[in-house]
Amino acid sequence: MQQSTATMKAGVCPAPAALPDCAEREWTRNAIARLKDDGRRSADTHLLKPLFPGMKGVSVYLKDESTHPTGSLKHRLARSLFLYGICNGKIRQNTTLVEASSGSTAVSEAYFAQLLGLPFVAVMPRSTSRQKIAAIQSFGGQCHFVDRASDVYDVAIRAANETGGYYLDQFTNAERATDWRGNNNIAESIFHQMEGEEFPIPEWLVMSAGTGGTSATLGRYIRYRNLETRLCVVDVENSAFYDAWRTGDLQVTAPGSRIEGIGRPRVEPSFVPGVIDHMIQVPDAASIAAAHVLSERLFRQIGGSTGTNFFGLCWIAANMMQAGRRGSVVTLICDGGHRYSETFYNPAWLRENGIDIDPYRRMLDRFLDHGEFLPPA
Ligand SMILES: *Cc1c(COP(=O)(O)O)cnc(C)c1O
C-alpha cells in the first residue's frame, strides 16, 4: 500500500514533499470502466405476466432474472460485490478472490473475475450442480468442495488468508453492497415496469432467501418509497430463516437446504427480518412440484428456488381470493432449470430423496385452472 511521504509528527507541520499521484489507481479506474461496459451491454430483465384462468382478480408478475449473462439473479449481486470491494480498496490488481457459495453466486463472480483478469476460488458443498461447477471452471475459476454446507464459511476464510486474497463474503455483504434506495436495483426496476399495469402497486412481493439480500432490498425499498406493498419471504425445509423470523432468535441453526440457492444452515447477516411482513415455510415437494408446473406453463424450465417463490405466490394469491381482494403479486424467476436436470427434474433423484411431487402438482394445476387451493392431506 502506498503511503504519503509527508508524514505528520505530532504538533509539527511537515515540510512540503512529493504527494502520491493516482497512477496506483489506474487498475481500479480500468476495472470500474470494464464493469460499467458490462452493464451497458445488458438490457433490463423482463417482467413476465402469465395468465392463469383460476386466479380471478389477482394478476401475477414474474421478474425474469434467468436472462442475465451468467444465468441468475446473482449477476446483479456479483457486480455489486465487485464494485463494493474495488471502491473499498480491497480488490486490486492481482487480488485473489474467494467466495463461499452454493453455486450461482460463484458462477457470476467467476465471470466478473475473468473480465478483470483476477484469480477466483469458489468454496462450495460437494452437492453443487455439475452444470454450475462446469460454468465456474469455464470462466477460469477454481472449485473447492466441502461435505457439509455449514463448512463453506470457515474454509473460504482460510483460503483467503492462505492466498493473501479477499473474501467476497456474499452472506455478509449482499445487503450492504446493494444500493437499497434505487440506482436501478431490482426493486426499483420492478416498480418502474409495473407503472402502466392495472394494479401498479403490488399487494405483495414474494421471495425466497439465500443470502437474504434480495428480500432486504425489496423490503427496504417498499418502506423508503412509502408504498403499501407487503413482503412475504418463503423458506424451505432444513433452513434457519423461518424459525429465526418467528422466534426472533438469530442464533438458530439447521441442517442445510436441498433447494440450491436458498435456505441456509444459519441466519445469514444479510437477512433483515425487520422488513419482512410475513413468512411461510413450504415442503420441498411443494417447491419442486411448483417448479415443474410453472415450467410447463412457461414452456421452459425454471430452477427449484423459483418453484419455492411460485408456490408462495400461489399461497398468497389464494389468501387474497378468499378474502375477496383484487390486486397484483410479484415474484422472481431466480434461474433456469437446465442446471437441475440431474436433481429436481430427475425422477430417480426425487425417488432417492423420498420426494413425491405428484400430490402438489395436482393441487397446483387445480388452483391455476379452477381457483381451488386444497393442500394435500
Ligand atoms: C441466491 C439465490 C436466491 C436467493 O437470493 P438472495 O438474494 O441471496 O436471498 C434464490 N435462487 C437462487 C437460484 C439463488 O442463487
mmCIF file of N, CA, C and O and ligand atoms in Angstrom, residues 72-74 77 102-105 132 170-171 174 207-216 241 259-263 303-306 309 332-336 339-340, ligand 1:
data_model
loop_
_atom_site.group_PDB
_atom_site.id
_atom_site.type_symbol
_atom_site.label_atom_id
_atom_site.label_comp_id
_atom_site.label_asym_id
_atom_site.label_seq_id
_atom_site.Cartn_x
_atom_site.Cartn_y
_atom_site.Cartn_z
ATOM 1 N N SER A 72 -28.478 -16.051 -13.663
ATOM 2 C CA SER A 72 -29.274 -15.958 -12.444
ATOM 3 C C SER A 72 -29.273 -14.542 -11.881
ATOM 4 O O SER A 72 -28.528 -13.674 -12.343
ATOM 5 N N LEU A 73 -30.109 -14.354 -10.860
ATOM 6 C CA LEU A 73 -30.155 -13.062 -10.162
ATOM 7 C C LEU A 73 -28.805 -12.689 -9.565
ATOM 8 O O LEU A 73 -28.575 -11.525 -9.231
ATOM 9 N N LYS A 74 -27.898 -13.666 -9.403
ATOM 10 C CA LYS A 74 -26.603 -13.395 -8.787
ATOM 11 C C LYS A 74 -25.696 -12.552 -9.681
ATOM 12 O O LYS A 74 -24.662 -12.080 -9.213
ATOM 13 N N LEU A 77 -25.840 -9.300 -7.951
ATOM 14 C CA LEU A 77 -25.119 -9.309 -6.681
ATOM 15 C C LEU A 77 -23.606 -9.322 -6.912
ATOM 16 O O LEU A 77 -22.868 -8.571 -6.278
ATOM 17 N N SER A 102 -23.358 -21.563 -2.800
ATOM 18 C CA SER A 102 -24.000 -22.815 -3.201
ATOM 19 C C SER A 102 -23.988 -22.920 -4.714
ATOM 20 O O SER A 102 -24.619 -23.784 -5.289
ATOM 21 N N GLY A 103 -23.285 -21.999 -5.394
ATOM 22 C CA GLY A 103 -23.028 -22.179 -6.820
ATOM 23 C C GLY A 103 -23.343 -20.983 -7.697
ATOM 24 O O GLY A 103 -22.487 -20.514 -8.443
ATOM 25 N N SER A 104 -24.573 -20.463 -7.605
ATOM 26 C CA SER A 104 -24.979 -19.408 -8.550
ATOM 27 C C SER A 104 -24.110 -18.160 -8.417
ATOM 28 O O SER A 104 -23.697 -17.563 -9.416
ATOM 29 N N THR A 105 -23.827 -17.760 -7.178
ATOM 30 C CA THR A 105 -23.009 -16.564 -6.976
ATOM 31 C C THR A 105 -21.609 -16.791 -7.520
ATOM 32 O O THR A 105 -21.032 -15.909 -8.174
ATOM 33 N N LYS A 132 -23.237 -25.949 -12.751
ATOM 34 C CA LYS A 132 -22.671 -24.735 -12.153
ATOM 35 C C LYS A 132 -21.154 -24.864 -12.030
ATOM 36 O O LYS A 132 -20.413 -23.909 -12.301
ATOM 37 N N GLN A 170 -20.477 -12.971 0.310
ATOM 38 C CA GLN A 170 -21.828 -12.571 -0.101
ATOM 39 C C GLN A 170 -22.823 -12.600 1.056
ATOM 40 O O GLN A 170 -23.740 -11.781 1.119
ATOM 41 N N PHE A 171 -22.648 -13.560 1.977
ATOM 42 C CA PHE A 171 -23.668 -13.724 3.015
ATOM 43 C C PHE A 171 -23.671 -12.557 4.006
ATOM 44 O O PHE A 171 -24.674 -12.272 4.639
ATOM 45 N N ALA A 174 -24.060 -8.915 0.958
ATOM 46 C CA ALA A 174 -25.149 -8.756 -0.024
ATOM 47 C C ALA A 174 -26.022 -7.552 0.318
ATOM 48 O O ALA A 174 -26.321 -6.712 -0.528
ATOM 49 N N MET A 207 -40.673 -13.630 -2.129
ATOM 50 C CA MET A 207 -39.292 -14.007 -2.448
ATOM 51 C C MET A 207 -38.757 -14.995 -1.427
ATOM 52 O O MET A 207 -39.084 -14.905 -0.232
ATOM 53 N N SER A 208 -37.959 -15.947 -1.893
ATOM 54 C CA SER A 208 -37.246 -16.857 -1.003
ATOM 55 C C SER A 208 -35.961 -16.171 -0.535
ATOM 56 O O SER A 208 -35.650 -15.076 -0.998
ATOM 57 N N ALA A 209 -35.208 -16.819 0.356
ATOM 58 C CA ALA A 209 -33.978 -16.199 0.857
ATOM 59 C C ALA A 209 -32.798 -17.156 0.801
ATOM 60 O O ALA A 209 -32.888 -18.315 1.227
ATOM 61 N N GLY A 210 -31.696 -16.651 0.237
ATOM 62 C CA GLY A 210 -30.417 -17.370 0.250
ATOM 63 C C GLY A 210 -29.466 -16.564 1.124
ATOM 64 O O GLY A 210 -29.265 -16.861 2.300
ATOM 65 N N THR A 211 -28.914 -15.479 0.565
ATOM 66 C CA THR A 211 -28.215 -14.522 1.419
ATOM 67 C C THR A 211 -29.230 -13.725 2.227
ATOM 68 O O THR A 211 -28.921 -13.216 3.296
ATOM 69 N N GLY A 212 -30.445 -13.571 1.673
ATOM 70 C CA GLY A 212 -31.438 -12.659 2.243
ATOM 71 C C GLY A 212 -31.330 -11.273 1.633
ATOM 72 O O GLY A 212 -32.140 -10.392 1.930
ATOM 73 N N GLY A 213 -30.350 -11.070 0.784
ATOM 74 C CA GLY A 213 -30.078 -9.742 0.231
ATOM 75 C C GLY A 213 -31.214 -9.204 -0.633
ATOM 76 O O GLY A 213 -31.570 -8.026 -0.526
ATOM 77 N N THR A 214 -31.804 -10.059 -1.464
ATOM 78 C CA THR A 214 -32.871 -9.571 -2.346
ATOM 79 C C THR A 214 -34.090 -9.161 -1.531
ATOM 80 O O THR A 214 -34.682 -8.097 -1.763
ATOM 81 N N SER A 215 -34.466 -10.003 -0.535
ATOM 82 C CA SER A 215 -35.624 -9.632 0.281
ATOM 83 C C SER A 215 -35.327 -8.362 1.077
ATOM 84 O O SER A 215 -36.218 -7.528 1.271
ATOM 85 N N ALA A 216 -34.081 -8.170 1.505
ATOM 86 C CA ALA A 216 -33.722 -6.937 2.223
ATOM 87 C C ALA A 216 -33.895 -5.721 1.310
ATOM 88 O O ALA A 216 -34.466 -4.694 1.706
ATOM 89 N N PHE A 241 -33.915 -19.722 8.515
ATOM 90 C CA PHE A 241 -34.548 -18.405 8.430
ATOM 91 C C PHE A 241 -35.939 -18.338 9.077
ATOM 92 O O PHE A 241 -36.242 -17.403 9.809
ATOM 93 N N ILE A 259 -32.784 -27.240 -1.578
ATOM 94 C CA ILE A 259 -33.141 -26.399 -2.725
ATOM 95 C C ILE A 259 -31.970 -25.429 -2.952
ATOM 96 O O ILE A 259 -31.824 -24.441 -2.235
ATOM 97 N N GLU A 260 -31.147 -25.723 -3.933
ATOM 98 C CA GLU A 260 -29.913 -24.949 -4.156
ATOM 99 C C GLU A 260 -30.205 -23.465 -4.307
ATOM 100 O O GLU A 260 -31.105 -23.075 -5.039
ATOM 101 N N GLY A 261 -29.410 -22.657 -3.623
ATOM 102 C CA GLY A 261 -29.535 -21.203 -3.734
ATOM 103 C C GLY A 261 -30.304 -20.580 -2.594
ATOM 104 O O GLY A 261 -30.138 -19.408 -2.303
ATOM 105 N N ILE A 262 -31.176 -21.359 -1.938
ATOM 106 C CA ILE A 262 -31.978 -20.788 -0.843
ATOM 107 C C ILE A 262 -32.003 -21.729 0.367
ATOM 108 O O ILE A 262 -31.692 -22.917 0.247
ATOM 109 N N GLY A 263 -32.420 -21.168 1.512
ATOM 110 C CA GLY A 263 -32.445 -21.945 2.741
ATOM 111 C C GLY A 263 -31.022 -22.111 3.230
ATOM 112 O O GLY A 263 -30.155 -22.578 2.500
ATOM 113 N N GLY A 303 -35.677 -22.883 -12.272
ATOM 114 C CA GLY A 303 -34.971 -23.580 -11.188
ATOM 115 C C GLY A 303 -35.837 -23.863 -9.971
ATOM 116 O O GLY A 303 -36.985 -23.408 -9.876
ATOM 117 N N GLY A 304 -35.284 -24.607 -9.015
ATOM 118 C CA GLY A 304 -36.032 -25.039 -7.826
ATOM 119 C C GLY A 304 -36.472 -23.878 -6.941
ATOM 120 O O GLY A 304 -37.591 -23.872 -6.421
ATOM 121 N N SER A 305 -35.605 -22.873 -6.750
ATOM 122 C CA SER A 305 -35.972 -21.755 -5.872
ATOM 123 C C SER A 305 -37.110 -20.940 -6.475
ATOM 124 O O SER A 305 -37.910 -20.351 -5.743
ATOM 125 N N THR A 306 -37.187 -20.922 -7.803
ATOM 126 C CA THR A 306 -38.310 -20.244 -8.457
ATOM 127 C C THR A 306 -39.598 -21.004 -8.160
ATOM 128 O O THR A 306 -40.662 -20.404 -8.003
ATOM 129 N N ASN A 309 -40.622 -19.811 -4.801
ATOM 130 C CA ASN A 309 -41.248 -18.492 -4.948
ATOM 131 C C ASN A 309 -42.674 -18.624 -5.481
ATOM 132 O O ASN A 309 -43.591 -17.955 -5.006
ATOM 133 N N LEU A 332 -39.927 -13.599 -8.356
ATOM 134 C CA LEU A 332 -38.772 -13.653 -9.255
ATOM 135 C C LEU A 332 -38.602 -15.035 -9.876
ATOM 136 O O LEU A 332 -38.825 -16.051 -9.195
ATOM 137 N N ILE A 333 -38.169 -15.055 -11.124
ATOM 138 C CA ILE A 333 -37.551 -16.259 -11.692
ATOM 139 C C ILE A 333 -36.062 -16.099 -11.403
ATOM 140 O O ILE A 333 -35.406 -15.220 -11.966
ATOM 141 N N CYS A 334 -35.541 -16.901 -10.455
ATOM 142 C CA CYS A 334 -34.157 -16.687 -9.993
ATOM 143 C C CYS A 334 -33.128 -17.251 -10.956
ATOM 144 O O CYS A 334 -32.074 -16.663 -11.163
ATOM 145 N N ASP A 335 -33.409 -18.435 -11.500
ATOM 146 C CA ASP A 335 -32.525 -19.004 -12.528
ATOM 147 C C ASP A 335 -33.294 -20.040 -13.346
ATOM 148 O O ASP A 335 -34.457 -20.343 -13.047
ATOM 149 N N GLY A 336 -32.630 -20.560 -14.386
ATOM 150 C CA GLY A 336 -33.275 -21.525 -15.272
ATOM 151 C C GLY A 336 -33.129 -22.946 -14.737
ATOM 152 O O GLY A 336 -32.371 -23.205 -13.793
ATOM 153 N N ARG A 339 -29.814 -26.226 -15.004
ATOM 154 C CA ARG A 339 -28.783 -26.509 -14.006
ATOM 155 C C ARG A 339 -29.203 -27.655 -13.081
ATOM 156 O O ARG A 339 -28.392 -28.152 -12.305
ATOM 157 N N TYR A 340 -30.482 -28.025 -13.136
ATOM 158 C CA TYR A 340 -31.006 -29.012 -12.184
ATOM 159 C C TYR A 340 -31.568 -30.255 -12.873
ATOM 160 O O TYR A 340 -32.420 -30.942 -12.322
HETATM 161 C C1 LIG B 1 -29.156 -16.604 -4.214
HETATM 162 C C2 LIG B 1 -30.313 -17.254 -4.820
HETATM 163 C C3 LIG B 1 -31.608 -16.987 -4.352
HETATM 164 C C4 LIG B 1 -31.889 -16.076 -3.162
HETATM 165 O O1 LIG B 1 -31.467 -14.741 -3.321
HETATM 166 P P1 LIG B 1 -30.817 -13.919 -2.117
HETATM 167 O O2 LIG B 1 -30.822 -12.525 -2.555
HETATM 168 O O3 LIG B 1 -29.403 -14.436 -1.952
HETATM 169 O O4 LIG B 1 -31.595 -14.159 -0.882
HETATM 170 C C5 LIG B 1 -32.654 -17.643 -4.973
HETATM 171 N N1 LIG B 1 -32.434 -18.504 -6.000
HETATM 172 C C6 LIG B 1 -31.209 -18.761 -6.476
HETATM 173 C C7 LIG B 1 -31.036 -19.718 -7.621
HETATM 174 C C8 LIG B 1 -30.106 -18.147 -5.906
HETATM 175 O O5 LIG B 1 -28.893 -18.408 -6.387
#
